[in-house]
Amino acid sequence: MKFRSIRYYLKEAFKSLIRNRLMSVASILTVASCTMIFIFSYCIAVNLDGILEQIEGTVGLSAIIEDSLDAKEVNALYEELLKIEHISSIGYISKDMALENAHDIFGQEHSDLLDGLAEDNPLPRSFTIALDSNMYQEQVVEKLSKFVGSGFESIQYESEITNILLTVNRGIRIISAVIILAFVLISVVLIMNTIKLTVNMRSVEIGIMKYVGATDWFIRWPFIIEGMIIGVLGAGLPLAVGWLSYNKVLEIISGVTLLSGLNNFKTVQELFWVLIPLSTFSGMLIGSIGSILSMRRYLKV
Amino acid sequence: MISLSDATVVYDNGVKGISSLSLDINPGEFVFIVGSSGSGKSTLIRLLLKEVKLTGGEVFVNDMNLKKIKRSNLPYYRRKMGVVFQDFRLLPNKTVYENVAFALRVTEATTREIKRNVPVVLSMVGLAKKAKAYPNQLSGGEQQRCALARAIVNKPPLLLADEPTGNLDPDTAWEIMGLLEDINLHGTTIVAATHARDIVDGMQKRVVTLKKGRIIRDIDKGGYYDEI
């Protein structure tokens, strides 16, 4: 392809966009609304994932250490725990720390209940164990259970909460994937129809071009570039709106009391680092594929 | 230049366009193809344009075997011929200048070549002053002149015309035929399918008469055949 041809294709594409401005605006808005929905779904999916991770992180395991074990034996037990797969961190809670925690839980008003315990502390020592993912909880608990009676008194964990979280997480991922896929398909069909309409209006023109000896690609390129421009503009608009409004939406969400404890939201940069190239490239691809498919039959002259 | 031997075209619906037609046209000739509606005139022009498929026989145009031209090579085949139609077929969104330039542009001609050749051709057909006008701002005769300019701007050795005066009044029709004659004098072979009896009788060129897809008369110099 020669440079002067590229210049001609670009000129023709822009001329056509302006000439058919109503149709162009309709196509751009179609792409824009589909991209907006995609951006919206993506932001929700990614943030929910992060929030669930945060909640998962608070649900851990506790291994209660037998009172009879001396410091050396506790250390040996710790070494054994390090060998178990999928454990991300191990914390040690001494008797004193357990009492402090109990004070925190009971609060200042009822802390007198614990006063007598300071001298003869009955609270056990324990390990708090965090996992790579709660998916592995059952597996890790099974391994820890082998030490019950030979180091641990018992293993405490919240299996129900973990199972609910895992199910919710899986459900959200599937629903998001289905919604995004459905909207991508709807976008392709809508864009194809819009471009088909433009090509249909220009079918006579395409026929004439063929008579004077234009190659198929000479005819296609301006339409493809036109489709790409529609795709890029259609993607750019909701990207700009999304970028500008994301932080505001986060501020509102953080203000809701129920959600105020959650702070694992992705930053606008983290999200749009993926969204900008993905949406722009998808827009260009959908636009150009739409052009090629829509004009196929008119080229057979 | 053009050689048809036993050429047959049968359309998808079974209708025969031309049937076992044999014809030779030499370089530089001016040939009228005449006949009543449905005689096969337009089918012959469309066959030479390779717009319809050859069902039987053989056709050579500019030394190229029509049957062996691949779809990807069709544009290069068509660049060696100009074509004008009864309905002009100009690009409505392009000016006169741009319509003519387009035929050069598809061959990837340089901007300099386009700027040099288009005004020359527009002057030749008498449209220099209408270069910036759009087709809908032109009369029928002017539109056909523009189509002619587009057909010859690449200096093709062959010009095909399908009812070139069909939509024009008699005076304008004669002007267009005068232009075709000029183009022919410059060495371009012209094949024109027409109904226009007066023009055929007046110009005294080679006349090939078709009836039901077959040649019933072929004379070197003459007029319209009365018995068709």
XYZ file of C-alpha atoms in Angstrom:
529
model
C 0.000 0.000 0.000
C 1.423 3.356 -1.049
C 1.507 6.418 1.235
C -0.653 8.465 -1.145
C -3.264 5.704 -1.005
C -3.277 5.782 2.806
C -3.810 9.542 2.678
C -6.670 8.999 0.222
C -8.284 6.273 2.404
C -8.124 8.495 5.494
C -9.542 11.455 3.599
C -12.372 9.339 2.183
C -13.129 7.793 5.598
C -13.416 11.207 7.277
C -15.412 12.632 4.368
C -17.827 9.724 4.583
C -18.142 10.090 8.357
C -19.060 13.751 7.950
C -21.300 13.175 4.934
C -23.271 10.449 6.739
C -23.018 12.274 10.065
C -26.382 11.131 11.394
C -25.520 7.505 10.749
C -22.013 8.050 12.135
C -23.357 9.577 15.350
C -25.819 6.686 15.684
C -22.995 4.158 15.254
C -20.720 5.984 17.695
C -23.506 6.093 20.290
C -24.185 2.385 19.768
C -20.546 1.525 20.394
C -20.447 4.017 23.274
C -23.441 2.535 25.081
C -22.112 -0.998 24.686
C -18.640 0.052 25.867
C -20.201 1.915 28.808
C -21.997 -1.250 29.879
C -18.785 -3.220 29.442
C -16.817 -0.696 31.546
C -19.541 -0.718 34.188
C -19.644 -4.536 34.380
C -15.855 -4.759 34.417
C -15.505 -2.212 37.262
C -18.138 -3.996 39.351
C -16.663 -7.447 38.689
C -13.084 -6.455 39.477
C -14.022 -4.505 42.613
C -16.329 -7.234 43.931
C -13.492 -9.654 43.460
C -11.242 -7.386 45.532
C -13.886 -6.918 48.234
C -14.456 -10.654 48.472
C -10.720 -11.179 48.776
C -10.685 -8.669 51.616
C -13.570 -10.421 53.398
C -11.939 -13.795 52.794
C -8.776 -12.477 54.388
C -10.602 -11.840 57.654
C -11.855 -15.399 57.836
C -8.890 -17.407 59.056
C -8.010 -20.534 60.983
C -6.994 -20.841 64.625
C -4.994 -23.771 65.930
C -5.225 -23.975 69.741
C -1.945 -25.146 71.287
C -1.980 -27.742 74.092
C -1.092 -26.204 77.450
C 1.471 -28.895 78.220
C 3.789 -27.894 75.341
C 6.943 -25.963 76.228
C 8.414 -23.195 74.078
C 10.752 -25.598 72.211
C 7.872 -27.871 71.261
C 5.768 -24.901 70.146
C 8.657 -23.870 67.922
C 8.864 -27.362 66.454
C 5.135 -27.242 65.763
C 5.594 -23.879 64.018
C 8.283 -25.459 61.805
C 5.835 -28.227 60.883
C 3.182 -25.667 59.957
C 5.594 -23.928 57.574
C 5.792 -27.139 55.552
C 2.062 -27.150 54.812
C 1.083 -25.857 51.368
C -1.266 -22.883 50.771
C -0.546 -21.249 54.148
C 0.314 -17.627 53.461
C 1.138 -16.488 57.014
C 1.234 -17.769 60.582
C 0.739 -15.595 63.629
C 1.470 -16.624 67.216
C -0.936 -15.557 70.002
C 0.584 -15.915 73.444
C -1.504 -16.262 76.634
C -1.016 -12.554 77.402
C -2.012 -11.530 73.902
C -5.099 -13.740 74.136
C -6.072 -11.934 77.333
C -5.528 -8.568 75.684
C -7.726 -9.647 72.802
C -10.380 -10.758 75.271
C -10.250 -7.290 76.858
C -10.772 -5.785 73.435
C -13.739 -8.035 72.771
C -15.441 -7.436 76.153
C -14.711 -3.717 76.054
C -13.915 -1.402 78.945
C -17.357 -1.712 80.529
C -17.033 -5.445 81.176
C -13.277 -5.724 81.449
C -13.596 -6.222 85.234
C -14.857 -9.731 84.437
C -11.387 -10.587 83.261
C -9.537 -8.925 86.127
C -8.943 -12.096 88.100
C -7.469 -13.904 85.120
C -4.268 -11.864 84.941
C -2.483 -13.906 87.611
C -3.677 -17.350 86.532
C -4.425 -16.987 82.803
C -6.515 -19.945 81.553
C -6.631 -18.758 77.959
C -4.725 -21.028 75.569
C -1.890 -20.117 73.222
C -2.734 -20.391 69.540
C -1.554 -19.941 65.975
C -3.649 -17.820 63.631
C -3.223 -19.145 60.138
C -4.015 -17.233 56.917
C -4.371 -19.057 53.608
C -3.570 -18.198 49.979
C -7.248 -18.639 49.298
C -10.159 -20.012 51.269
C -10.537 -22.553 48.482
C -7.813 -24.546 50.268
C -9.394 -24.396 53.726
C -10.664 -27.987 53.809
C -7.337 -29.280 52.542
C -5.296 -27.362 55.159
C -7.688 -28.213 58.013
C -7.268 -31.899 57.142
C -3.479 -31.610 57.447
C -3.700 -29.602 60.705
C -6.101 -32.139 62.201
C -3.252 -34.685 62.231
C -1.657 -32.609 65.012
C -4.766 -32.592 67.210
C -3.773 -34.572 70.327
C -0.081 -34.291 69.489
C 0.388 -30.534 69.799
C -2.944 -28.917 69.079
C -5.986 -29.063 71.269
C -8.340 -28.199 68.446
C -8.646 -26.381 65.110
C -11.223 -23.602 64.897
C -12.513 -22.240 61.609
C -15.611 -20.776 60.032
C -16.410 -23.290 57.323
C -19.890 -21.927 56.594
C -18.794 -18.356 55.977
C -15.985 -19.587 53.764
C -18.309 -21.765 51.733
C -20.817 -18.936 51.290
C -18.054 -16.548 50.192
C -16.690 -19.057 47.716
C -20.137 -19.643 46.220
C -20.901 -15.911 46.022
C -17.534 -15.206 44.406
C -17.977 -17.960 41.829
C -21.535 -16.788 41.100
C -20.483 -13.182 40.586
C -17.680 -14.189 38.234
C -20.022 -16.322 36.113
C -22.756 -13.658 36.019
C -20.245 -10.925 35.065
C -18.749 -13.093 32.316
C -22.205 -13.872 30.903
C -23.290 -10.192 31.014
C -20.070 -9.012 29.333
C -20.263 -11.710 26.649
C -23.912 -10.899 25.952
C -23.141 -7.200 25.550
C -20.152 -7.857 23.299
C -22.412 -9.946 21.029
C -25.134 -7.285 21.052
C -22.508 -4.635 20.178
C -21.190 -6.636 17.221
C -24.688 -7.183 15.826
C -25.700 -3.531 16.293
C -22.499 -2.179 14.754
C -22.702 -4.628 11.860
C -26.248 -3.515 11.131
C -25.343 0.165 11.286
C -22.379 -0.264 8.940
C -24.461 -2.535 6.703
C -26.935 0.302 6.349
C -24.150 2.702 5.308
C -22.715 0.168 2.867
C -26.185 -0.569 1.525
C -26.709 3.128 0.850
C -23.428 3.145 -1.037
C -23.813 -0.141 -2.935
C -24.232 1.644 -6.286
C -21.045 3.562 -5.580
C -19.181 0.321 -4.825
C -20.433 -1.170 -8.105
C -19.141 1.842 -10.068
C -15.777 1.593 -8.342
C -15.547 -2.020 -9.487
C -16.309 -1.034 -13.106
C -13.473 1.466 -13.227
C -11.027 -1.179 -12.009
C -10.794 -0.598 -8.259
C -9.466 -3.589 -6.329
C -11.533 -4.980 -3.459
C -9.044 -3.643 -0.903
C -9.037 -0.184 -2.503
C -12.809 -0.124 -1.935
C -12.646 -1.739 1.513
C -10.007 0.397 3.230
C -11.995 3.654 3.562
C -14.906 1.668 5.032
C -12.604 -0.214 7.399
C -10.976 3.017 8.562
C -14.438 4.542 8.950
C -15.442 1.565 11.127
C -12.252 1.909 13.158
C -12.840 5.622 13.762
C -16.426 4.892 14.846
C -15.084 2.178 17.172
C -12.395 4.389 18.702
C -14.705 7.377 19.195
C -17.421 5.086 20.546
C -14.980 3.587 23.043
C -13.310 6.904 23.935
C -16.492 8.614 25.058
C -17.478 6.153 27.844
C -13.812 5.729 28.808
C -13.581 9.460 29.482
C -16.887 9.474 31.369
C -15.839 6.377 33.351
C -12.426 7.823 34.217
C -13.904 11.121 35.404
C -16.774 9.644 37.422
C -15.096 6.582 38.980
C -13.600 8.383 42.002
C -16.870 10.183 42.665
C -18.753 6.868 42.677
C -16.176 5.417 45.100
C -16.651 8.396 47.424
C -20.397 7.777 47.461
C -19.928 4.035 48.104
C -17.476 4.686 50.932
C -20.092 6.938 52.531
C -22.567 4.060 52.826
C -22.217 2.784 56.442
C -22.510 -0.888 55.533
C -19.658 -0.688 53.060
C -17.469 1.797 54.908
C -15.152 -0.904 56.256
C -14.233 -2.043 52.778
C -11.161 -0.391 51.365
C -10.018 -2.857 48.756
C -11.379 -0.860 45.774
C -9.156 -0.659 42.699
C -7.800 2.752 41.772
C -8.903 4.435 38.557
C -5.387 3.914 37.132
C -5.402 0.185 37.946
C -8.755 -0.316 36.194
C -8.247 1.914 33.163
C -4.750 0.606 32.521
C -6.608 -2.493 31.309
C -9.826 -0.845 30.117
C -8.334 1.808 27.797
C -6.367 -0.526 25.484
C -8.983 -3.269 25.750
C -11.958 -1.036 24.885
C -10.112 0.916 22.167
C -8.781 -2.218 20.515
C -12.162 -3.967 20.777
C -13.896 -0.920 19.306
C -11.465 -0.818 16.377
C -11.730 -4.549 15.831
C -15.526 -4.632 16.026
C -15.741 -1.618 13.687
C -13.413 -3.063 11.068
C -14.842 -6.588 11.219
C -18.315 -5.084 10.944
C -17.205 -3.174 7.817
C -15.617 -6.188 6.128
C -18.579 -8.475 6.830
C -21.197 -5.905 5.825
C -19.732 -5.118 2.414
C -18.742 -8.623 1.348
C -21.644 -9.244 -0.998
C -21.395 -5.848 -2.704
C -17.865 -6.589 -3.850
C -18.952 -9.516 -6.013
C -19.611 -7.432 -9.136
C -8.394 -6.867 -29.876
C -11.625 -8.852 -29.282
C -12.234 -12.399 -30.396
C -15.314 -14.445 -29.566
C -15.688 -17.992 -30.799
C -18.921 -19.859 -30.108
C -19.440 -17.678 -27.038
C -22.560 -18.581 -25.069
C -24.006 -16.967 -21.973
C -26.857 -18.649 -20.107
C -28.194 -16.807 -17.062
C -28.970 -18.581 -13.773
C -32.705 -18.558 -14.591
C -31.996 -20.506 -17.799
C -32.461 -17.557 -20.183
C -29.891 -17.473 -22.992
C -28.183 -14.083 -23.300
C -26.040 -14.912 -26.339
C -25.747 -18.166 -28.194
C -22.714 -19.584 -30.084
C -21.624 -16.098 -31.050
C -18.414 -15.681 -33.048
C -17.010 -12.222 -33.693
C -13.628 -10.584 -34.288
C -13.017 -6.882 -33.693
C -9.671 -5.398 -34.713
C -7.767 -2.620 -32.942
C -8.976 0.860 -33.907
C -12.381 -0.283 -35.161
C -15.676 1.459 -34.371
C -18.427 -1.154 -34.129
C -22.119 -0.689 -33.471
C -23.957 -3.638 -31.926
C -27.616 -3.289 -32.818
C -30.756 -5.317 -32.329
C -34.115 -5.202 -30.597
C -34.570 -5.518 -26.839
C -33.502 -8.967 -25.630
C -31.319 -9.563 -28.697
C -28.181 -9.878 -26.533
C -26.530 -6.456 -27.050
C -26.172 -5.665 -23.369
C -25.204 -9.240 -22.536
C -22.336 -8.941 -25.020
C -21.121 -5.682 -23.403
C -21.480 -7.203 -19.917
C -19.589 -10.287 -21.065
C -16.710 -8.155 -22.347
C -16.715 -6.383 -18.963
C -16.668 -9.849 -17.369
C -19.759 -8.969 -15.398
C -21.524 -12.123 -16.594
C -20.048 -15.600 -16.736
C -19.151 -17.204 -20.039
C -21.059 -20.494 -20.207
C -19.521 -21.881 -23.406
C -16.986 -21.056 -26.099
C -13.984 -18.781 -25.781
C -13.462 -15.028 -25.541
C -10.178 -13.124 -25.808
C -9.973 -9.408 -25.003
C -6.641 -7.556 -25.183
C -4.998 -10.994 -25.573
C -6.476 -12.178 -22.279
C -8.589 -15.325 -22.106
C -11.743 -14.289 -20.261
C -12.227 -17.737 -18.740
C -8.793 -17.682 -17.150
C -9.003 -14.291 -15.471
C -9.077 -14.769 -11.699
C -11.323 -12.614 -9.493
C -8.240 -10.951 -8.005
C -7.031 -9.945 -11.487
C -10.392 -8.596 -12.653
C -9.644 -4.959 -11.660
C -6.449 -5.004 -13.775
C -8.398 -6.438 -16.727
C -11.040 -3.693 -16.400
C -8.423 -0.946 -16.249
C -7.583 -1.741 -19.885
C -11.041 -0.703 -20.998
C -13.296 2.277 -20.506
C -17.026 1.896 -20.121
C -20.038 4.190 -20.415
C -23.617 3.310 -19.583
C -27.035 4.660 -20.479
C -27.541 5.778 -16.839
C -24.038 7.385 -16.649
C -23.182 5.742 -13.284
C -21.257 8.636 -11.824
C -20.301 8.730 -8.155
C -22.947 11.104 -6.751
C -20.850 12.445 -3.888
C -17.863 13.349 -6.021
C -17.425 16.371 -8.255
C -16.855 16.049 -11.999
C -13.109 16.385 -11.394
C -13.141 13.787 -8.606
C -15.193 11.334 -10.682
C -12.637 11.457 -13.465
C -9.698 11.472 -11.054
C -11.107 8.382 -9.341
C -10.433 6.211 -12.399
C -6.779 7.278 -12.185
C -6.659 7.011 -8.403
C -7.601 3.308 -8.431
C -4.530 2.633 -10.568
C -2.466 4.329 -7.812
C -1.459 7.139 -10.179
C 0.521 9.968 -8.582
C -1.179 13.237 -7.653
C 0.954 14.935 -10.306
C -0.335 12.557 -12.988
C -3.909 13.157 -11.841
C -3.457 16.943 -11.879
C -1.927 16.769 -15.350
C -4.357 14.354 -17.033
C -7.793 15.188 -15.617
C -7.997 18.823 -16.866
C -6.841 17.708 -20.345
C -9.609 15.107 -20.597
C -12.223 17.474 -19.155
C -11.313 20.072 -21.818
C -11.530 17.397 -24.479
C -15.153 16.593 -23.534
C -16.010 20.266 -22.958
C -16.458 20.098 -19.185
C -13.483 22.179 -18.015
C -15.767 24.821 -16.557
C -17.896 22.286 -14.710
C -15.027 20.557 -12.908
C -16.323 21.509 -9.466
C -19.966 20.627 -10.144
C -21.633 17.518 -8.719
C -23.464 15.069 -11.030
C -26.893 16.241 -9.871
C -25.987 19.767 -11.022
C -25.347 18.585 -14.603
C -27.625 17.959 -17.583
C -27.884 14.433 -19.020
C -25.474 15.293 -21.824
C -22.956 16.740 -19.380
C -23.206 13.665 -17.182
C -22.490 11.436 -20.164
C -19.516 13.643 -21.107
C -18.228 13.222 -17.572
C -18.678 9.444 -17.837
C -16.802 9.537 -21.158
C -13.982 11.549 -19.611
C -13.736 8.988 -16.810
C -13.726 6.148 -19.360
C -10.827 7.535 -21.372
C -8.647 9.179 -18.743
C -6.579 5.995 -18.375
C -6.093 5.978 -22.174
C -7.576 2.492 -22.535
C -7.210 0.695 -25.888
C -10.899 -0.317 -25.748
C -14.066 1.638 -24.955
C -17.374 -0.148 -24.347
C -20.609 1.828 -24.514
C -23.980 0.379 -23.519
C -26.750 2.558 -24.991
C -24.641 5.709 -24.518
C -27.324 7.979 -25.974
C -30.358 6.182 -24.536
C -31.212 8.933 -22.057
C -30.299 11.918 -24.250
C -32.148 14.186 -26.648
C -31.161 13.858 -30.370
C -28.847 16.903 -30.446
C -26.976 15.876 -27.316
C -26.843 12.287 -28.614
C -25.059 13.500 -31.745
C -22.606 15.490 -29.613
C -21.760 12.380 -27.612
C -21.350 10.306 -30.784
C -19.098 13.045 -32.149
C -16.942 12.689 -29.047
C -16.837 8.907 -29.451
C -15.714 9.364 -33.054
C -12.924 11.713 -31.914
C -11.799 9.197 -29.337
C -11.822 6.497 -32.020
C -9.696 8.687 -34.303
C -7.081 8.740 -31.537
C -6.812 4.950 -31.891
C -9.238 3.623 -29.252
C -11.381 0.671 -30.328
C -15.044 1.396 -29.708
C -17.851 -1.108 -29.252
C -21.222 0.605 -28.805
C -24.517 -1.193 -28.226
C -27.375 1.029 -29.341
C -30.980 1.347 -30.455
C -30.414 4.714 -32.125
C -31.246 4.099 -35.772
C -30.508 7.681 -36.930
C -27.058 7.645 -35.421
C -26.143 4.225 -36.819
C -27.434 5.203 -40.246
C -25.699 8.567 -40.127
C -22.266 7.432 -38.959
C -21.728 4.617 -41.491
C -19.528 2.392 -39.309
C -19.293 -1.371 -38.944
C -22.660 -2.710 -37.763
C -23.195 -6.091 -36.113
C -26.866 -7.018 -35.827
C -28.030 -9.477 -33.168
C -31.268 -11.413 -32.901
C -32.025 -13.843 -30.073
C -28.379 -13.879 -29.062
C -27.022 -14.682 -32.518
C -25.410 -12.545 -35.250
C -27.733 -12.184 -38.224
C -25.766 -9.493 -40.032
C -22.247 -8.040 -39.918
C -21.325 -5.296 -42.410
C -18.200 -3.118 -42.556
C -20.017 0.128 -43.343
C -23.720 0.602 -43.233
C -26.859 1.448 -41.386
C -29.487 -0.136 -39.194
C -30.865 -3.445 -40.512
C -34.535 -3.027 -41.335
C -35.627 -6.634 -40.950
C -35.058 -6.955 -37.215
